[in-house]
CSV table of C-alpha atoms in Angstrom, one decimal:
chain,number,residue,atom,x,y,z
A,1,UNK,CA,17.1,-40.8,21.0
A,2,UNK,CA,13.8,-42.4,19.9
A,3,UNK,CA,15.1,-45.8,20.8
A,4,UNK,CA,16.0,-44.7,24.3
A,5,UNK,CA,12.6,-43.1,24.7
A,6,UNK,CA,10.9,-46.2,23.6
A,7,UNK,CA,12.9,-48.4,25.9
A,8,UNK,CA,12.2,-46.0,28.8
A,9,UNK,CA,8.5,-46.1,27.9
A,10,UNK,CA,8.5,-50.0,27.9
A,11,UNK,CA,10.3,-50.2,31.1
A,12,UNK,CA,8.2,-47.6,32.9
A,13,UNK,CA,4.7,-48.3,31.5
A,14,UNK,CA,5.0,-52.0,30.6
A,15,UNK,CA,4.7,-53.4,34.2
A,16,UNK,CA,1.5,-51.4,34.7
A,17,UNK,CA,-0.2,-52.0,31.4
A,18,UNK,CA,-2.4,-54.9,32.5
A,19,UNK,CA,-3.6,-53.0,35.5
A,20,UNK,CA,-4.4,-50.0,33.3
A,21,UNK,CA,-6.3,-52.2,30.8
A,22,UNK,CA,-8.3,-54.0,33.5
A,23,UNK,CA,-9.3,-50.7,35.0
A,24,UNK,CA,-10.0,-49.2,31.6
A,25,UNK,CA,-12.3,-52.1,30.8
A,26,UNK,CA,-14.3,-51.6,34.0
A,27,UNK,CA,-14.4,-47.9,33.4
A,28,UNK,CA,-15.6,-48.0,29.8
A,29,UNK,CA,-17.4,-51.4,29.8
A,30,UNK,CA,-16.2,-52.1,26.3
A,31,UNK,CA,-13.0,-53.7,25.2
A,32,UNK,CA,-12.6,-51.5,22.1
A,33,UNK,CA,-13.1,-48.3,24.3
A,34,UNK,CA,-10.7,-49.7,26.8
A,35,UNK,CA,-8.1,-50.1,24.1
A,36,UNK,CA,-8.7,-46.5,22.9
A,37,UNK,CA,-8.4,-45.3,26.5
A,38,UNK,CA,-5.2,-47.1,27.4
A,39,UNK,CA,-3.7,-46.0,24.1
A,40,UNK,CA,-4.4,-42.3,24.9
A,41,UNK,CA,-2.9,-42.8,28.3
A,42,UNK,CA,0.2,-44.4,26.7
A,43,UNK,CA,0.7,-41.6,24.3
A,44,UNK,CA,0.5,-39.0,27.1
A,45,UNK,CA,2.9,-41.1,29.1
A,46,UNK,CA,5.3,-41.2,26.1
A,47,UNK,CA,5.2,-37.5,25.8
A,48,UNK,CA,5.9,-37.1,29.5
A,49,UNK,CA,8.3,-40.1,29.8
A,50,UNK,CA,11.2,-38.0,31.2
A,51,UNK,CA,9.0,-36.9,34.0
A,52,UNK,CA,7.4,-40.3,34.5
A,53,UNK,CA,10.8,-41.9,34.9
A,54,UNK,CA,11.4,-39.8,37.9
A,55,UNK,CA,8.2,-40.8,39.7
A,56,UNK,CA,8.2,-43.4,42.5
A,57,UNK,CA,4.7,-44.5,41.5
A,58,UNK,CA,4.2,-44.4,37.8
A,59,UNK,CA,1.0,-46.5,38.2
A,60,UNK,CA,-0.6,-43.7,40.2
A,61,UNK,CA,0.2,-41.2,37.5
A,62,UNK,CA,-1.1,-43.5,34.8
A,63,UNK,CA,-4.3,-44.3,36.5
A,64,UNK,CA,-4.8,-40.7,37.4
A,65,UNK,CA,-4.5,-39.7,33.8
A,66,UNK,CA,-6.8,-42.5,32.7
A,67,UNK,CA,-9.4,-41.5,35.3
A,68,UNK,CA,-9.3,-37.9,34.1
A,69,UNK,CA,-9.5,-38.8,30.5
A,70,UNK,CA,-12.5,-41.1,31.1
A,71,UNK,CA,-14.4,-38.6,33.3
A,72,UNK,CA,-13.5,-35.8,30.9
A,73,UNK,CA,-14.8,-38.0,28.1
A,74,UNK,CA,-18.4,-36.9,28.7
A,75,UNK,CA,-17.6,-33.6,27.2
A,76,UNK,CA,-15.8,-35.2,24.3
A,77,UNK,CA,-18.7,-37.5,23.6
A,78,UNK,CA,-20.9,-34.4,23.3
A,79,UNK,CA,-18.4,-32.9,20.8
A,80,UNK,CA,-17.8,-36.0,18.8
A,81,UNK,CA,-21.1,-37.3,17.5
A,82,UNK,CA,-19.4,-39.9,15.3
A,83,UNK,CA,-18.2,-41.7,18.5
A,84,UNK,CA,-20.8,-43.9,20.2
A,85,UNK,CA,-22.2,-42.2,23.2
A,86,UNK,CA,-22.8,-43.7,26.6
A,87,UNK,CA,-25.9,-45.6,25.4
A,88,UNK,CA,-24.6,-49.0,24.4
A,89,UNK,CA,-24.7,-52.0,26.7
A,90,UNK,CA,-21.6,-52.5,28.7
A,91,UNK,CA,-19.3,-55.5,29.3
A,92,UNK,CA,-18.9,-58.4,26.9
A,93,UNK,CA,-21.2,-61.2,27.7
A,94,UNK,CA,-19.5,-64.1,29.4
A,95,UNK,CA,-19.1,-67.1,27.2
A,96,UNK,CA,-22.0,-69.5,27.9
A,97,UNK,CA,-20.8,-72.7,29.6
A,98,UNK,CA,-21.6,-75.0,32.4
A,99,UNK,CA,-20.0,-72.7,34.9
A,100,UNK,CA,-22.3,-69.8,33.9
A,101,UNK,CA,-25.6,-70.1,35.6
A,102,UNK,CA,-28.7,-68.5,34.1
A,103,UNK,CA,-28.9,-66.3,37.1
A,104,UNK,CA,-25.3,-65.1,36.6
A,105,UNK,CA,-26.0,-64.3,33.0
A,106,UNK,CA,-29.1,-62.5,34.0
A,107,UNK,CA,-27.3,-60.4,36.5
A,108,UNK,CA,-24.6,-59.7,34.0
A,109,UNK,CA,-27.2,-58.5,31.5
A,110,UNK,CA,-28.8,-56.3,34.1
A,111,UNK,CA,-25.5,-54.6,34.9
A,112,UNK,CA,-24.7,-54.3,31.2
A,113,UNK,CA,-27.8,-52.2,30.7
A,114,UNK,CA,-27.5,-50.2,33.9
A,115,UNK,CA,-23.8,-49.4,33.8
A,116,UNK,CA,-23.8,-46.9,30.9
A,117,UNK,CA,-26.7,-45.0,32.5
A,118,UNK,CA,-24.6,-44.3,35.5
A,119,UNK,CA,-22.7,-41.0,35.6
A,120,UNK,CA,-19.1,-41.2,34.5
A,121,UNK,CA,-17.6,-40.2,37.8
A,122,UNK,CA,-19.8,-42.8,39.6
A,123,UNK,CA,-18.8,-45.5,37.1
A,124,UNK,CA,-15.1,-44.5,37.6
A,125,UNK,CA,-15.3,-44.7,41.4
A,126,UNK,CA,-17.1,-48.0,41.4
A,127,UNK,CA,-14.9,-49.5,38.7
A,128,UNK,CA,-11.6,-48.5,40.4
A,129,UNK,CA,-12.9,-49.7,43.8
A,130,UNK,CA,-13.9,-53.1,42.2
A,131,UNK,CA,-10.4,-53.3,40.9
A,132,UNK,CA,-9.3,-53.5,44.5
A,133,UNK,CA,-8.2,-50.0,45.2
A,134,UNK,CA,-8.9,-48.7,48.7
A,135,UNK,CA,-9.9,-45.2,49.7
A,136,UNK,CA,-6.2,-44.0,50.1
A,137,UNK,CA,-5.4,-45.3,46.6
A,138,UNK,CA,-8.6,-43.8,45.2
A,139,UNK,CA,-7.8,-40.5,46.8
A,140,UNK,CA,-4.4,-40.6,45.0
A,141,UNK,CA,-6.0,-41.4,41.7
A,142,UNK,CA,-9.0,-39.1,41.8
A,143,UNK,CA,-7.8,-36.3,44.0
A,144,UNK,CA,-11.1,-36.5,45.9
A,145,UNK,CA,-10.9,-36.4,49.7
A,146,UNK,CA,-11.5,-39.7,51.5
A,147,UNK,CA,-14.6,-38.4,53.2
A,148,UNK,CA,-16.1,-37.2,49.9
A,149,UNK,CA,-15.1,-40.5,48.3
A,150,UNK,CA,-16.9,-42.5,50.9
A,151,UNK,CA,-20.1,-40.5,50.4
A,152,UNK,CA,-19.8,-40.6,46.6
A,153,UNK,CA,-19.2,-44.3,46.5
A,154,UNK,CA,-22.3,-44.9,48.7
A,155,UNK,CA,-24.4,-42.6,46.4
A,156,UNK,CA,-23.0,-44.4,43.3
A,157,UNK,CA,-24.0,-47.8,44.7
A,158,UNK,CA,-27.5,-46.7,45.6
A,159,UNK,CA,-27.9,-45.2,42.2
A,160,UNK,CA,-26.6,-48.3,40.5
A,161,UNK,CA,-29.0,-50.5,42.6
A,162,UNK,CA,-31.9,-48.3,41.4
A,163,UNK,CA,-30.8,-48.6,37.8
A,164,UNK,CA,-30.4,-52.4,38.2
A,165,UNK,CA,-34.0,-52.5,39.5
A,166,UNK,CA,-35.2,-50.5,36.5
A,167,UNK,CA,-33.2,-52.7,34.1
A,168,UNK,CA,-34.9,-55.7,35.7
A,169,UNK,CA,-38.2,-54.4,34.3
A,170,UNK,CA,-37.0,-54.7,30.8
A,171,UNK,CA,-34.8,-57.8,30.8
A,172,UNK,CA,-36.5,-61.0,31.8
A,173,UNK,CA,-35.1,-64.5,32.3
A,174,UNK,CA,-37.2,-65.8,29.6
A,175,UNK,CA,-35.6,-63.4,27.2
A,176,UNK,CA,-32.1,-64.7,28.2
A,177,UNK,CA,-33.1,-68.3,27.9
A,178,UNK,CA,-34.1,-68.0,24.2
B,1,UNK,CA,-25.5,-53.0,66.4
B,2,UNK,CA,-23.8,-52.1,63.1
B,3,UNK,CA,-24.2,-48.7,61.7
B,4,UNK,CA,-24.4,-47.6,58.0
B,5,UNK,CA,-21.0,-45.9,58.2
B,6,UNK,CA,-19.4,-49.1,59.5
B,7,UNK,CA,-20.9,-51.1,56.6
B,8,UNK,CA,-19.6,-48.5,54.2
B,9,UNK,CA,-16.1,-48.8,55.7
B,10,UNK,CA,-16.2,-52.6,55.4
B,11,UNK,CA,-17.1,-52.2,51.7
B,12,UNK,CA,-14.7,-49.4,50.9
B,13,UNK,CA,-11.7,-51.0,52.5
B,14,UNK,CA,-12.4,-54.4,51.1
B,15,UNK,CA,-12.4,-56.0,54.5
B,16,UNK,CA,-15.6,-58.0,53.9
B,17,UNK,CA,-13.7,-61.1,52.9
B,18,UNK,CA,-12.1,-61.5,56.4
B,19,UNK,CA,-15.0,-60.7,58.7
B,20,UNK,CA,-15.3,-62.4,62.0
B,21,UNK,CA,-18.4,-64.5,62.3
B,22,UNK,CA,-20.1,-62.2,64.8
B,23,UNK,CA,-19.3,-59.1,62.6
B,24,UNK,CA,-20.7,-61.0,59.6
B,25,UNK,CA,-23.9,-61.8,61.5
B,26,UNK,CA,-24.2,-58.1,62.5
B,27,UNK,CA,-23.7,-57.1,58.9
B,28,UNK,CA,-26.4,-59.4,57.7
B,29,UNK,CA,-28.8,-58.1,60.3
B,30,UNK,CA,-28.1,-54.6,59.2
B,31,UNK,CA,-28.7,-55.4,55.6
B,32,UNK,CA,-32.0,-57.0,56.5
B,33,UNK,CA,-33.1,-53.8,58.3
B,34,UNK,CA,-31.6,-51.1,56.1
B,35,UNK,CA,-32.9,-51.0,52.5
B,36,UNK,CA,-30.4,-48.3,51.5
B,37,UNK,CA,-27.4,-50.3,52.6
B,38,UNK,CA,-28.9,-53.5,51.1
B,39,UNK,CA,-29.1,-51.7,47.8
B,40,UNK,CA,-25.5,-50.5,48.1
B,41,UNK,CA,-24.3,-54.0,48.9
B,42,UNK,CA,-26.3,-55.4,46.0
B,43,UNK,CA,-24.7,-52.9,43.6
B,44,UNK,CA,-21.3,-53.6,45.0
B,45,UNK,CA,-21.7,-57.4,44.4
B,46,UNK,CA,-23.0,-56.8,40.9
B,47,UNK,CA,-19.9,-54.7,39.9
B,48,UNK,CA,-17.5,-57.1,41.7
B,49,UNK,CA,-19.0,-60.0,39.8
B,50,UNK,CA,-17.8,-58.7,36.4
B,51,UNK,CA,-14.9,-61.1,35.6
B,52,UNK,CA,-11.5,-59.4,35.2
B,53,UNK,CA,-10.5,-59.1,31.6
B,54,UNK,CA,-7.0,-59.7,30.1
B,55,UNK,CA,-5.6,-57.4,27.6
B,56,UNK,CA,-4.7,-58.7,24.2
B,57,UNK,CA,-1.1,-59.8,24.7
B,58,UNK,CA,-0.1,-58.0,21.5
B,59,UNK,CA,-1.8,-54.7,22.4
B,60,UNK,CA,1.1,-53.2,24.3
B,61,UNK,CA,3.5,-54.2,21.6
B,62,UNK,CA,1.2,-52.6,19.0
B,63,UNK,CA,1.0,-49.4,20.9
B,64,UNK,CA,4.8,-49.3,21.3
B,65,UNK,CA,5.2,-50.1,17.7
B,66,UNK,CA,3.0,-47.2,16.7
B,67,UNK,CA,5.1,-44.9,18.8
B,68,UNK,CA,8.2,-46.1,17.1
B,69,UNK,CA,6.7,-46.0,13.7
B,70,UNK,CA,5.3,-42.5,14.1
B,71,UNK,CA,8.6,-41.3,15.4
B,72,UNK,CA,10.3,-42.4,12.2
B,73,UNK,CA,7.5,-41.1,10.0
B,74,UNK,CA,7.6,-37.8,11.9
B,75,UNK,CA,4.8,-36.2,10.0
B,76,UNK,CA,1.2,-36.9,10.8
B,77,UNK,CA,-1.5,-36.5,8.2
B,78,UNK,CA,-2.6,-32.9,7.7
B,79,UNK,CA,-6.1,-33.1,9.1
B,80,UNK,CA,-4.8,-34.4,12.4
B,81,UNK,CA,-3.0,-31.1,13.0
B,82,UNK,CA,-6.1,-29.4,13.9
B,83,UNK,CA,-8.8,-29.7,16.5
B,84,UNK,CA,-12.1,-30.3,14.7
B,85,UNK,CA,-15.0,-30.8,17.0
B,86,UNK,CA,-16.7,-33.3,14.8
B,87,UNK,CA,-13.7,-35.7,14.5
B,88,UNK,CA,-13.4,-38.7,16.8
B,89,UNK,CA,-11.1,-37.4,19.5
B,90,UNK,CA,-9.2,-40.4,20.4
B,91,UNK,CA,-7.9,-40.9,16.9
B,92,UNK,CA,-7.0,-37.2,16.8
B,93,UNK,CA,-5.3,-37.2,20.1
B,94,UNK,CA,-3.4,-40.4,19.2
B,95,UNK,CA,-1.8,-39.1,16.1
B,96,UNK,CA,-1.2,-35.6,17.3
B,97,UNK,CA,0.3,-36.8,20.5
B,98,UNK,CA,2.8,-38.7,18.4
B,99,UNK,CA,3.7,-35.4,16.8
B,100,UNK,CA,4.1,-33.9,20.2
B,101,UNK,CA,6.5,-36.8,21.0
B,102,UNK,CA,8.6,-35.7,18.1
B,103,UNK,CA,8.5,-32.1,19.4
B,104,UNK,CA,9.7,-33.3,22.7
B,105,UNK,CA,12.4,-35.6,21.5
B,106,UNK,CA,13.8,-33.6,18.5
B,107,UNK,CA,15.8,-30.5,18.5
B,108,UNK,CA,13.7,-27.5,17.6
B,109,UNK,CA,14.0,-26.6,14.0
B,110,UNK,CA,15.7,-29.9,13.1
B,111,UNK,CA,15.2,-30.5,9.4
B,112,UNK,CA,13.3,-33.6,8.3
B,113,UNK,CA,15.5,-35.8,6.2
B,114,UNK,CA,14.3,-36.3,2.7
B,115,UNK,CA,11.7,-33.6,2.8
B,116,UNK,CA,12.1,-31.4,-0.2
B,117,UNK,CA,10.0,-28.6,1.4
B,118,UNK,CA,12.6,-28.1,4.0
B,119,UNK,CA,15.2,-27.4,1.5
B,120,UNK,CA,13.4,-24.3,0.2
B,121,UNK,CA,14.5,-21.1,1.8
B,122,UNK,CA,11.7,-18.7,2.7
B,123,UNK,CA,12.9,-15.4,4.0
B,124,UNK,CA,12.4,-11.7,3.5
B,125,UNK,CA,14.8,-11.6,0.6
B,126,UNK,CA,13.2,-14.5,-1.2
B,127,UNK,CA,10.6,-13.3,-3.6
B,128,UNK,CA,9.5,-16.8,-4.6
B,129,UNK,CA,6.2,-17.8,-3.1
B,130,UNK,CA,5.6,-21.4,-2.3
B,131,UNK,CA,2.1,-21.4,-1.0
B,132,UNK,CA,-1.1,-20.7,-2.8
B,133,UNK,CA,-4.4,-19.2,-1.9
B,134,UNK,CA,-7.2,-21.7,-1.4
B,135,UNK,CA,-4.8,-24.6,-0.7
B,136,UNK,CA,-2.5,-23.2,2.0
B,137,UNK,CA,-4.5,-20.2,3.2
B,138,UNK,CA,-7.6,-18.3,2.6
B,139,UNK,CA,-8.1,-14.6,2.3
B,140,UNK,CA,-10.7,-12.8,4.5
B,141,UNK,CA,-13.2,-10.8,2.5
B,142,UNK,CA,-12.5,-7.7,4.6
B,143,UNK,CA,-9.2,-7.0,6.3
B,144,UNK,CA,-9.7,-7.3,10.1
B,145,UNK,CA,-6.5,-6.1,11.6
B,146,UNK,CA,-6.7,-5.8,15.3
B,147,UNK,CA,-4.1,-3.1,15.6
B,148,UNK,CA,-3.7,-0.7,12.7
B,149,UNK,CA,-0.4,0.8,11.6
B,150,UNK,CA,2.5,0.0,9.4
B,151,UNK,CA,4.8,-1.4,12.0
B,152,UNK,CA,5.0,-5.0,12.9
B,153,UNK,CA,2.9,-7.6,11.1
B,154,UNK,CA,0.1,-8.9,13.3
B,155,UNK,CA,-0.3,-12.6,13.7
B,156,UNK,CA,-3.2,-13.9,15.7
B,157,UNK,CA,-3.3,-17.5,16.9
B,158,UNK,CA,-6.8,-18.7,17.8
B,159,UNK,CA,-6.3,-21.6,20.1
B,160,UNK,CA,-7.9,-23.6,22.9
B,161,UNK,CA,-6.1,-25.1,25.9
B,162,UNK,CA,-8.1,-28.3,25.6
B,163,UNK,CA,-7.0,-28.8,22.0
B,164,UNK,CA,-4.1,-31.2,21.7
B,165,UNK,CA,-2.9,-29.9,18.3
B,166,UNK,CA,-2.6,-26.5,19.9
B,167,UNK,CA,-0.4,-27.9,22.6
B,168,UNK,CA,1.7,-29.8,20.1
B,169,UNK,CA,2.0,-26.7,17.8
B,170,UNK,CA,2.9,-24.3,20.6
B,171,UNK,CA,6.7,-24.9,20.6
B,172,UNK,CA,6.9,-24.4,16.9
B,173,UNK,CA,5.0,-21.1,17.1
B,174,UNK,CA,7.0,-19.9,20.0
B,175,UNK,CA,10.4,-20.7,18.4
B,176,UNK,CA,9.3,-19.0,15.1
B,177,UNK,CA,7.8,-15.9,16.8
B,178,UNK,CA,11.1,-15.4,18.7
B,179,UNK,CA,13.0,-15.6,15.5
B,180,UNK,CA,10.8,-13.0,13.9
B,181,UNK,CA,10.4,-10.8,17.0
B,182,UNK,CA,11.4,-7.6,15.2
B,183,UNK,CA,8.8,-8.0,12.4
B,184,UNK,CA,5.9,-9.8,14.1
B,185,UNK,CA,3.5,-9.0,16.8
B,186,UNK,CA,2.0,-12.3,17.9
B,187,UNK,CA,-1.3,-12.3,19.8
B,188,UNK,CA,-2.9,-15.4,21.2
B,189,UNK,CA,-6.7,-15.4,21.3
B,190,UNK,CA,-8.5,-18.3,23.0
B,191,UNK,CA,-11.7,-19.5,21.4
B,192,UNK,CA,-14.8,-19.8,23.5
B,193,UNK,CA,-16.5,-22.8,22.1
B,194,UNK,CA,-18.5,-24.4,24.9
B,195,UNK,CA,-18.3,-24.0,28.7
B,196,UNK,CA,-14.8,-25.5,29.1
B,197,UNK,CA,-13.2,-23.4,26.4
B,198,UNK,CA,-14.9,-20.3,27.8
B,199,UNK,CA,-13.6,-21.1,31.3
B,200,UNK,CA,-10.1,-21.6,30.0
B,201,UNK,CA,-10.4,-18.3,28.0
B,202,UNK,CA,-11.3,-16.5,31.1
B,203,UNK,CA,-8.3,-18.0,32.9
B,204,UNK,CA,-6.1,-17.0,30.0
B,205,UNK,CA,-7.2,-13.4,30.3
B,206,UNK,CA,-7.0,-13.4,34.1
B,207,UNK,CA,-3.4,-14.5,33.7
B,208,UNK,CA,-2.9,-11.7,31.2
B,209,UNK,CA,-4.4,-9.1,33.6
B,210,UNK,CA,-2.1,-10.4,36.4
B,211,UNK,CA,1.0,-10.1,34.1
B,212,UNK,CA,1.4,-13.9,34.4
B,213,UNK,CA,0.8,-14.9,30.8
B,214,UNK,CA,4.3,-16.2,30.1
B,215,UNK,CA,4.5,-18.1,33.3
B,216,UNK,CA,1.1,-19.7,32.9
B,217,UNK,CA,0.6,-20.4,29.2
B,218,UNK,CA,2.9,-23.4,28.7
B,219,UNK,CA,2.2,-24.6,32.3
B,220,UNK,CA,-1.5,-24.6,31.5
B,221,UNK,CA,-1.1,-26.7,28.4
B,222,UNK,CA,1.1,-29.2,30.3
B,223,UNK,CA,-1.4,-29.4,33.2
B,224,UNK,CA,-4.2,-30.4,30.8
B,225,UNK,CA,-2.3,-32.6,28.4
B,226,UNK,CA,0.6,-34.1,30.3
B,227,UNK,CA,-0.8,-34.1,33.9
B,228,UNK,CA,-4.3,-35.0,32.7
B,229,UNK,CA,-5.9,-32.3,34.9
B,230,UNK,CA,-8.6,-30.8,32.8
B,231,UNK,CA,-8.8,-27.6,34.9
B,232,UNK,CA,-12.5,-27.7,34.4
B,233,UNK,CA,-13.7,-25.9,37.5
B,234,UNK,CA,-13.0,-22.6,39.0
B,235,UNK,CA,-11.7,-24.4,42.1
B,236,UNK,CA,-9.2,-26.3,40.0
B,237,UNK,CA,-8.1,-23.1,38.3
B,238,UNK,CA,-7.7,-21.4,41.7
B,239,UNK,CA,-5.5,-24.3,42.9
B,240,UNK,CA,-3.5,-24.2,39.6
B,241,UNK,CA,-2.9,-20.5,39.9
B,242,UNK,CA,-2.0,-20.9,43.5
B,243,UNK,CA,0.8,-23.3,42.6
B,244,UNK,CA,2.2,-20.6,40.3
B,245,UNK,CA,2.2,-18.0,43.1
B,246,UNK,CA,-1.2,-16.3,42.6
B,247,UNK,CA,-3.3,-16.4,45.8
B,248,UNK,CA,-7.0,-17.1,45.7
B,249,UNK,CA,-8.2,-13.5,46.3
B,250,UNK,CA,-5.9,-12.1,43.6
B,251,UNK,CA,-7.0,-14.8,41.2
B,252,UNK,CA,-10.7,-14.3,41.8
B,253,UNK,CA,-10.4,-10.5,41.5
B,254,UNK,CA,-8.8,-10.8,38.1
B,255,UNK,CA,-11.0,-13.8,37.0
B,256,UNK,CA,-14.2,-12.0,37.8
B,257,UNK,CA,-13.1,-8.5,36.6
B,258,UNK,CA,-15.1,-6.6,34.0
B,259,UNK,CA,-11.9,-6.2,32.0
B,260,UNK,CA,-11.7,-10.0,31.6
B,261,UNK,CA,-15.4,-10.1,30.7
B,262,UNK,CA,-14.7,-7.7,28.0
B,263,UNK,CA,-11.6,-9.6,26.7
B,264,UNK,CA,-13.5,-12.9,26.6
B,265,UNK,CA,-16.4,-11.2,24.7
B,266,UNK,CA,-13.8,-9.7,22.2
B,267,UNK,CA,-12.3,-13.2,21.7
B,268,UNK,CA,-15.7,-14.6,20.9
B,269,UNK,CA,-16.3,-11.8,18.5
B,270,UNK,CA,-13.0,-12.3,16.8
B,271,UNK,CA,-13.5,-16.0,16.2
B,272,UNK,CA,-16.8,-15.1,14.5
B,273,UNK,CA,-15.2,-12.3,12.5
B,274,UNK,CA,-12.4,-14.5,11.3
B,275,UNK,CA,-14.8,-17.4,10.6
B,276,UNK,CA,-12.7,-19.9,12.5
B,277,UNK,CA,-13.9,-23.5,12.5
B,278,UNK,CA,-11.0,-25.3,14.1
B,279,UNK,CA,-7.9,-24.7,16.2
B,280,UNK,CA,-5.1,-23.8,15.9
B,281,UNK,CA,-5.9,-21.1,13.3
B,282,UNK,CA,-3.6,-18.3,12.4
B,283,UNK,CA,-4.7,-14.9,11.0
B,284,UNK,CA,-1.9,-12.9,9.4
B,285,UNK,CA,-2.2,-9.2,9.2
B,286,UNK,CA,-6.0,-9.4,9.5
B,287,UNK,CA,-6.0,-10.6,5.9
B,288,UNK,CA,-5.1,-14.3,5.6
B,289,UNK,CA,-6.3,-17.3,7.6
B,290,UNK,CA,-4.5,-20.6,7.7
B,291,UNK,CA,-4.5,-23.6,10.0
B,292,UNK,CA,-3.7,-27.2,10.6
B,293,UNK,CA,-5.9,-28.6,7.8
B,294,UNK,CA,-4.0,-26.5,5.2
B,295,UNK,CA,-0.6,-27.7,6.1
B,296,UNK,CA,1.2,-31.1,5.9
B,297,UNK,CA,3.0,-30.6,9.2
B,298,UNK,CA,3.5,-28.1,12.0
B,299,UNK,CA,6.8,-27.0,10.3
B,300,UNK,CA,4.9,-26.3,7.0
B,301,UNK,CA,2.3,-24.4,8.9
B,302,UNK,CA,5.0,-22.2,10.4
B,303,UNK,CA,6.4,-21.7,6.9
B,304,UNK,CA,3.1,-20.7,5.5
B,305,UNK,CA,2.7,-18.1,8.2
B,306,UNK,CA,6.2,-16.9,7.7
B,307,UNK,CA,5.7,-16.4,4.0
B,308,UNK,CA,2.5,-14.5,4.5
B,309,UNK,CA,4.2,-12.3,7.1
B,310,UNK,CA,7.0,-11.6,4.7
B,311,UNK,CA,4.6,-10.7,2.0
B,312,UNK,CA,2.4,-8.6,4.3
B,313,UNK,CA,5.4,-6.6,5.4
B,314,UNK,CA,6.5,-6.0,1.9
B,315,UNK,CA,3.2,-5.1,0.5
B,316,UNK,CA,2.3,-2.7,3.3
B,317,UNK,CA,4.9,-0.3,2.1
B,318,UNK,CA,4.0,2.6,-0.1
B,319,UNK,CA,6.0,1.3,-2.9
B,320,UNK,CA,4.6,-2.2,-2.9
B,321,UNK,CA,5.9,-4.3,-5.8
B,322,UNK,CA,3.4,-5.3,-8.5
B,323,UNK,CA,3.8,-8.9,-7.5
B,324,UNK,CA,1.9,-8.3,-4.3
B,325,UNK,CA,-1.2,-10.4,-4.1
B,326,UNK,CA,-3.4,-7.7,-2.6
């Protein structure tokens, strides 16, 4: 029975795993947290594999659970002081190379600092949108109406822009060049 | 002239890559004149510039392997059977979820091969005690039975809907309590640690007031842990109850009733009285407390409770044998 459950899990979740991981990385901003997050989603998917097999769109279910787990994570972080809170720079630095301009690295550093200071729901909406999901798909994942999504995305972008400007004050080009 | 809403639509629907030249020119003019949209555009470009990341090719295989391994192992480590607010949650959920997998995929009560503990019979006629005070349970300094009397033995489960171990333990507790229905009075009491647990506790007692406890209890756990819906707002609870046939007005009347206030306050007082520090915790006959950290598995936890129930029933009698531990 375990074997069939595992096979069902691989068949249902496997094709969506990369999409889950990419979204998880944008949500959390850290590879290790993204791995934790997708693992939690996988475990829940395994528990519910019988139900998941019957769905037309398992990816929607998986991303919905992932979104909920991430947004709900704010409460967890408060309850679990051993776990790093949302105060660590986000996104691994791109490997330096000829294709990486100083400006691009600077922009990356600014976002890295600003991202964790954004609210979790705002991060989730911006991250999923950046993954290419449109409003219909975002509605399916988050359960938020399209009208509210549009307003919240706009507010999230304006808020992020403000945080980027603030980050700019403490991260200079000179610092990156050293 | 382009309006802010149009620019938002272009961004939200990802149509900016295929804009006609005149639309693009209008967009640029709008961005030059509207600082708010310019900020939104700048933020969008910053997020979009983060290069996509590839998962470690072995990650999925590792996760699948752990599922498989845990299924063979069956038993998680004891501390993972309990919700402890100070433990890293993802690790907790990960291991306990695997236990839940076993619950889902194994027949209830199926013995675990090679486990000596399962070969020991624990029943009313069995005078041998397997579990010891301090290791498998603790005794309350003062008995705190909720209902007095010499009838059924009272078992109180302190639980929390957001607690994954509570979800995983639920089928074990349910199966056991049905098997001991004649001797045991099981009462579930939600803990009220923090706003979410308090909200869920209120929903639990609202369901009770509406006579919907049975219909809602398991569904509530599954909504939180399988569907990933945290039910963390009153609106979400309203929608959840509505799906189970309770209209909004009826739900609100129960949810906001003084009787529910009183039950939630009582639940809070009980958790303090029993000195509960994690969930699930079980209080047997107002005398003994046990929980996930004192058992090796959910099956063992049930066996501990069963033994204490047997002993409580025996020792309540007027002619209690000398072997009684209290």
